[in-house]
CSV table of N, CA and C in Angstrom, one decimal:
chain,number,residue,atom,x,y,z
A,846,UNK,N,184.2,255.7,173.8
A,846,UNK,CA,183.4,255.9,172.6
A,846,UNK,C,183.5,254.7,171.7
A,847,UNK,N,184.9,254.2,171.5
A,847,UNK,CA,184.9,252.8,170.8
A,847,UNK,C,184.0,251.4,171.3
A,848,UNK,N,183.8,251.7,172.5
A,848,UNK,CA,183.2,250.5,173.2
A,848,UNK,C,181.5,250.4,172.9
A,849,UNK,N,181.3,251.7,172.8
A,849,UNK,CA,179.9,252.2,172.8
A,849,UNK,C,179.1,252.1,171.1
A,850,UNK,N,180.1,252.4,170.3
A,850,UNK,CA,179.9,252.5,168.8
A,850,UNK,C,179.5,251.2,169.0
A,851,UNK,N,180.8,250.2,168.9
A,851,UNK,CA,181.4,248.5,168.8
A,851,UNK,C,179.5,248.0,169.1
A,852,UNK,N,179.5,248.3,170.5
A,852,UNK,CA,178.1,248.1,171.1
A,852,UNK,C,177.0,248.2,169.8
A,853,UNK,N,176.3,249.2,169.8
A,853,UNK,CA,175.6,249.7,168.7
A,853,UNK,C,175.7,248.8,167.3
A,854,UNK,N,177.0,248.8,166.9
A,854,UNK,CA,176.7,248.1,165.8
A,854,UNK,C,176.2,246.8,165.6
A,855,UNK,N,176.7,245.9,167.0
A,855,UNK,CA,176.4,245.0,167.2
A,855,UNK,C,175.1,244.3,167.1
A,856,UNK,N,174.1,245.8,168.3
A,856,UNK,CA,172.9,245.5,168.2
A,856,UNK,C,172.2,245.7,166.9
A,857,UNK,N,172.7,246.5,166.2
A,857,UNK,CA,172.5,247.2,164.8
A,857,UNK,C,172.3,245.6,164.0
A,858,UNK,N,173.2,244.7,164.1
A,858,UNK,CA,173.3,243.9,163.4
A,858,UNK,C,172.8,242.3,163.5
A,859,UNK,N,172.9,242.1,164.8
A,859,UNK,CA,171.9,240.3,165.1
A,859,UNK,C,170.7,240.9,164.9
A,860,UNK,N,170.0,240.5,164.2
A,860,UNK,CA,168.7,240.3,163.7
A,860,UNK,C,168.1,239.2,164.1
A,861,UNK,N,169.0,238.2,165.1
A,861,UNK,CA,168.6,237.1,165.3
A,861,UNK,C,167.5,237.8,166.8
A,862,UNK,N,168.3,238.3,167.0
A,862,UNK,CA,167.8,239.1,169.0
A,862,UNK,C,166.6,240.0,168.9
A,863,UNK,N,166.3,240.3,167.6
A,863,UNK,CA,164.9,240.8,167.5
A,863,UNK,C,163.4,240.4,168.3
A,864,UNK,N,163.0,240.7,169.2
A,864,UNK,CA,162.1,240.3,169.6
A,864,UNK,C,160.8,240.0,169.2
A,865,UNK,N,160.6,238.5,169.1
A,865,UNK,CA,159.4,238.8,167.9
A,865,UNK,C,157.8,238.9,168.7
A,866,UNK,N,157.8,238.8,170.0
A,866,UNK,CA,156.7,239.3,170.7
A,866,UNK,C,156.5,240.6,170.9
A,867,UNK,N,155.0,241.4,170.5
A,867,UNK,CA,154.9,242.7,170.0
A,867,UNK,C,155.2,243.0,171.6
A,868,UNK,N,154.7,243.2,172.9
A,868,UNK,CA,155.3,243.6,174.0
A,868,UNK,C,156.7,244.0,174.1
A,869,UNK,N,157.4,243.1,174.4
A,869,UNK,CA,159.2,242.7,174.3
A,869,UNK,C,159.7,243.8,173.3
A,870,UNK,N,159.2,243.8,172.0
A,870,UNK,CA,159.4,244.6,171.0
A,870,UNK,C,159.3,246.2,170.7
A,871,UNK,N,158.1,246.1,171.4
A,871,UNK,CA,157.7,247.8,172.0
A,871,UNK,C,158.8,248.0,173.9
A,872,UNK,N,158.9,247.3,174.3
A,872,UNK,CA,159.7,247.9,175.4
A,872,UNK,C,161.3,247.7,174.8
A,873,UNK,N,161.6,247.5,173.8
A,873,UNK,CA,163.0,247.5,173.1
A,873,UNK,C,162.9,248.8,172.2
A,874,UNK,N,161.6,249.1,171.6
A,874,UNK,CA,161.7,250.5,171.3
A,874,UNK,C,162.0,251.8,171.9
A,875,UNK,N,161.4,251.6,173.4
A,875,UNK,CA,161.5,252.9,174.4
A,875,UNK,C,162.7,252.8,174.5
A,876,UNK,N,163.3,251.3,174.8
A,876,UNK,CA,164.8,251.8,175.2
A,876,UNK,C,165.7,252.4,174.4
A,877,UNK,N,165.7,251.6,173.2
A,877,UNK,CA,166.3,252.5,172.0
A,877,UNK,C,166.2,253.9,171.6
A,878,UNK,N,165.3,254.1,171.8
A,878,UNK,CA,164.9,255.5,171.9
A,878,UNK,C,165.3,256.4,173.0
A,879,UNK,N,165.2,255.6,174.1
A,879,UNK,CA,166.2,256.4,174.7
A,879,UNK,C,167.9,256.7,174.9
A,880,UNK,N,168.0,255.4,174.1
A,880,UNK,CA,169.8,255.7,174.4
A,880,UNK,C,169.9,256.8,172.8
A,881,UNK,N,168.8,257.0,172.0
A,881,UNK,CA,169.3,257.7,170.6
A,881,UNK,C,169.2,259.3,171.4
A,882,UNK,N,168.4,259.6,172.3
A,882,UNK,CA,167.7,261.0,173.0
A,882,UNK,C,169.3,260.9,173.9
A,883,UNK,N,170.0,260.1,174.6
A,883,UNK,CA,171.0,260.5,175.3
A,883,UNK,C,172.2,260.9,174.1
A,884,UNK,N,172.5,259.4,173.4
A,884,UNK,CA,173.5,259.8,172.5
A,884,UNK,C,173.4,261.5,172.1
A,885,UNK,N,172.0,261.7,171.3
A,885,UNK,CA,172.1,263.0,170.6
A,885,UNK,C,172.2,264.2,172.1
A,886,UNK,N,172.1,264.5,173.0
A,886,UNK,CA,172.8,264.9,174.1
A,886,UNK,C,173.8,265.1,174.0
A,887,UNK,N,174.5,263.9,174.0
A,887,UNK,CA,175.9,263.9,174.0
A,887,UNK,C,176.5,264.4,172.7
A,888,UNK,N,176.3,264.3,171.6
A,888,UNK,CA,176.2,265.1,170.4
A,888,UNK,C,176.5,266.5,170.2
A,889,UNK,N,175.3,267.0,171.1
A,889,UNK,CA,174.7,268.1,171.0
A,889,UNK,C,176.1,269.2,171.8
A,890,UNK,N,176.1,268.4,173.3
A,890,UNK,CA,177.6,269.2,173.7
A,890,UNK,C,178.6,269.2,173.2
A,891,UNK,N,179.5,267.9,172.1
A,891,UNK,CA,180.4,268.1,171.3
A,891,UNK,C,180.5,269.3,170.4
A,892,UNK,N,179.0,269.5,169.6
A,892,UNK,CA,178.7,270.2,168.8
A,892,UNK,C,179.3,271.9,169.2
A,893,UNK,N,178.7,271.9,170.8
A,893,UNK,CA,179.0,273.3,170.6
A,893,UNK,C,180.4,273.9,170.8
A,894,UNK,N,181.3,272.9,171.2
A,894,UNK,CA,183.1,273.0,171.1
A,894,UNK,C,183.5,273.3,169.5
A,895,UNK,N,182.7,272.5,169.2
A,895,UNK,CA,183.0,272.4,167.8
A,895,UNK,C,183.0,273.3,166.5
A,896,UNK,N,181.6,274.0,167.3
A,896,UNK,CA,181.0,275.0,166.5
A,896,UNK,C,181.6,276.2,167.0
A,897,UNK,N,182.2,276.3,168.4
A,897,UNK,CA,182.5,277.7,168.8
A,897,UNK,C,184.1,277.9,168.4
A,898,UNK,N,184.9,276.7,168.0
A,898,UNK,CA,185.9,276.4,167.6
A,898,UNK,C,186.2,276.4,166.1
A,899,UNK,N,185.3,277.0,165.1
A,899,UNK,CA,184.7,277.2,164.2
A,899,UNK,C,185.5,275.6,163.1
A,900,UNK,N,185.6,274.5,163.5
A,900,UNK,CA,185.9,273.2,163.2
A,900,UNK,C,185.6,272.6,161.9
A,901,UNK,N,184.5,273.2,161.7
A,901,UNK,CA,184.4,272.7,160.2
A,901,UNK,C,184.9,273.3,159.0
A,902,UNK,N,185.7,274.5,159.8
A,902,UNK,CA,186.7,275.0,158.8
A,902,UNK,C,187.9,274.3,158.2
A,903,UNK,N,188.4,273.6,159.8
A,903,UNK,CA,189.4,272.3,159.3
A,903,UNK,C,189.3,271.5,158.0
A,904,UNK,N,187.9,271.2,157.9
A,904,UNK,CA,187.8,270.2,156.9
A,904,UNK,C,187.6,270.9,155.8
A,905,UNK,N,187.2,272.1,155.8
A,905,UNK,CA,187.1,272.9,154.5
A,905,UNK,C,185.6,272.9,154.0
A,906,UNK,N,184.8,272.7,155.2
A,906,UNK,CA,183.1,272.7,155.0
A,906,UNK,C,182.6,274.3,155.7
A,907,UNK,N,181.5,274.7,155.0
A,907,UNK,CA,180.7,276.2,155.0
A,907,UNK,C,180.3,275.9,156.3
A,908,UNK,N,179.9,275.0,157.2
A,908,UNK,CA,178.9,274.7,158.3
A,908,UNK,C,179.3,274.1,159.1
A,909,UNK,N,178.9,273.5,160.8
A,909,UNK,CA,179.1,272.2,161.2
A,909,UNK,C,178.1,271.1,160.4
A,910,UNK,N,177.0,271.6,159.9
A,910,UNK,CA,176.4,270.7,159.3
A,910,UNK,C,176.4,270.0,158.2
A,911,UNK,N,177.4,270.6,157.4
A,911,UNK,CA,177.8,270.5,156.0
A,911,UNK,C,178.9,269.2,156.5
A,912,UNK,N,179.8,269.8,157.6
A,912,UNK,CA,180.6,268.7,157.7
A,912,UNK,C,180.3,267.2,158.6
A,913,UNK,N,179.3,267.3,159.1
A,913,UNK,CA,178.5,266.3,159.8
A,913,UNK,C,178.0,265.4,158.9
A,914,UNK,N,177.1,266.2,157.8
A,914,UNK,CA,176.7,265.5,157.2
A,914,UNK,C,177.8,264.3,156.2
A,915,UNK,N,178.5,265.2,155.4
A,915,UNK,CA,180.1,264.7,155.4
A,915,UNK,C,181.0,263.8,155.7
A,916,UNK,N,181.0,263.7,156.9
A,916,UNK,CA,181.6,263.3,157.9
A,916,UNK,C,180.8,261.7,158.2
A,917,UNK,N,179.5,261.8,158.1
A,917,UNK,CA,179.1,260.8,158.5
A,917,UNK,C,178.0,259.7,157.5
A,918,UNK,N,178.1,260.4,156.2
A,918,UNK,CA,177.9,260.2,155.1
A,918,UNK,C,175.9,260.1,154.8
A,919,UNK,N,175.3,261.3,156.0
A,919,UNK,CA,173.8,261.5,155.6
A,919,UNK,C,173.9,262.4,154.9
A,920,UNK,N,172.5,262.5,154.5
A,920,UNK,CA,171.9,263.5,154.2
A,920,UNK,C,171.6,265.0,154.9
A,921,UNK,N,172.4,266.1,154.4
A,921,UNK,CA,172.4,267.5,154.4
A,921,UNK,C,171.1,268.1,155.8
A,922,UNK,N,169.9,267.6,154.7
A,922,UNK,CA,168.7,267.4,156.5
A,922,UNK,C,168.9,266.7,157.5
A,923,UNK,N,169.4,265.9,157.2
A,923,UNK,CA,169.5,264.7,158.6
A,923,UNK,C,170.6,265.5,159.6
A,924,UNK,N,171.4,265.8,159.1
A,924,UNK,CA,172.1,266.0,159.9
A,924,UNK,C,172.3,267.5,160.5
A,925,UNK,N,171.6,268.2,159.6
A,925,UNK,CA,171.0,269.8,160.7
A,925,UNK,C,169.9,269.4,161.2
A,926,UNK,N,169.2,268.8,160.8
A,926,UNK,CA,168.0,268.0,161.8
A,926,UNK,C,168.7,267.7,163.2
A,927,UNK,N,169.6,266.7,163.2
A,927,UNK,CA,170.7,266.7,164.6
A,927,UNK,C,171.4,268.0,165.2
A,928,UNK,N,171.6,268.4,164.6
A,928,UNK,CA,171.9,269.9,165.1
A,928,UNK,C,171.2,270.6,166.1
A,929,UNK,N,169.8,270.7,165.6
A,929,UNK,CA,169.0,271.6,166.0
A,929,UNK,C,168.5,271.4,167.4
């Protein structure tokens, strides 16, 4: 998971590697888009350990979503939006 974040931010961050041909740039979208549809996948099965483990009690949050949000410093929607 460290390798994969590390990853992410990376790309998150050269702005130099932006593709500036609209083609190149639309097939950098699909793909990103796809690794966001797997990531949240993968999410999504944490979530239900988590939830059935009732976990956001640990933290002292009403929800998993309360603590997600929390946790990962969005917004309250965004992050039952991921939920759902």
């Amino acid at each position: 998971m460290a390798d994969l974040l590390r990853r992410a931010e990376e790309i998150a961050a050269d702005l130099q590697r932006i593709p500036q041909d609209t083609e190149a740039a639309m097939a950098e979208i699909v793909a990103l888009a796809r690794a966001i549809d797997l990531a949240e996948a993968a999410l999504a099965a944490r979530v239900r350990v988590a939830e059935a483990g009732k976990g956001h009690h640990l933290f002292g949050r009403r929800s998993i979503g309360a603590w997600l949000a929390r946790a990962t410093g969005s917004r309250a929607a965004r992050a039952n939006e991921r939920l759902t």
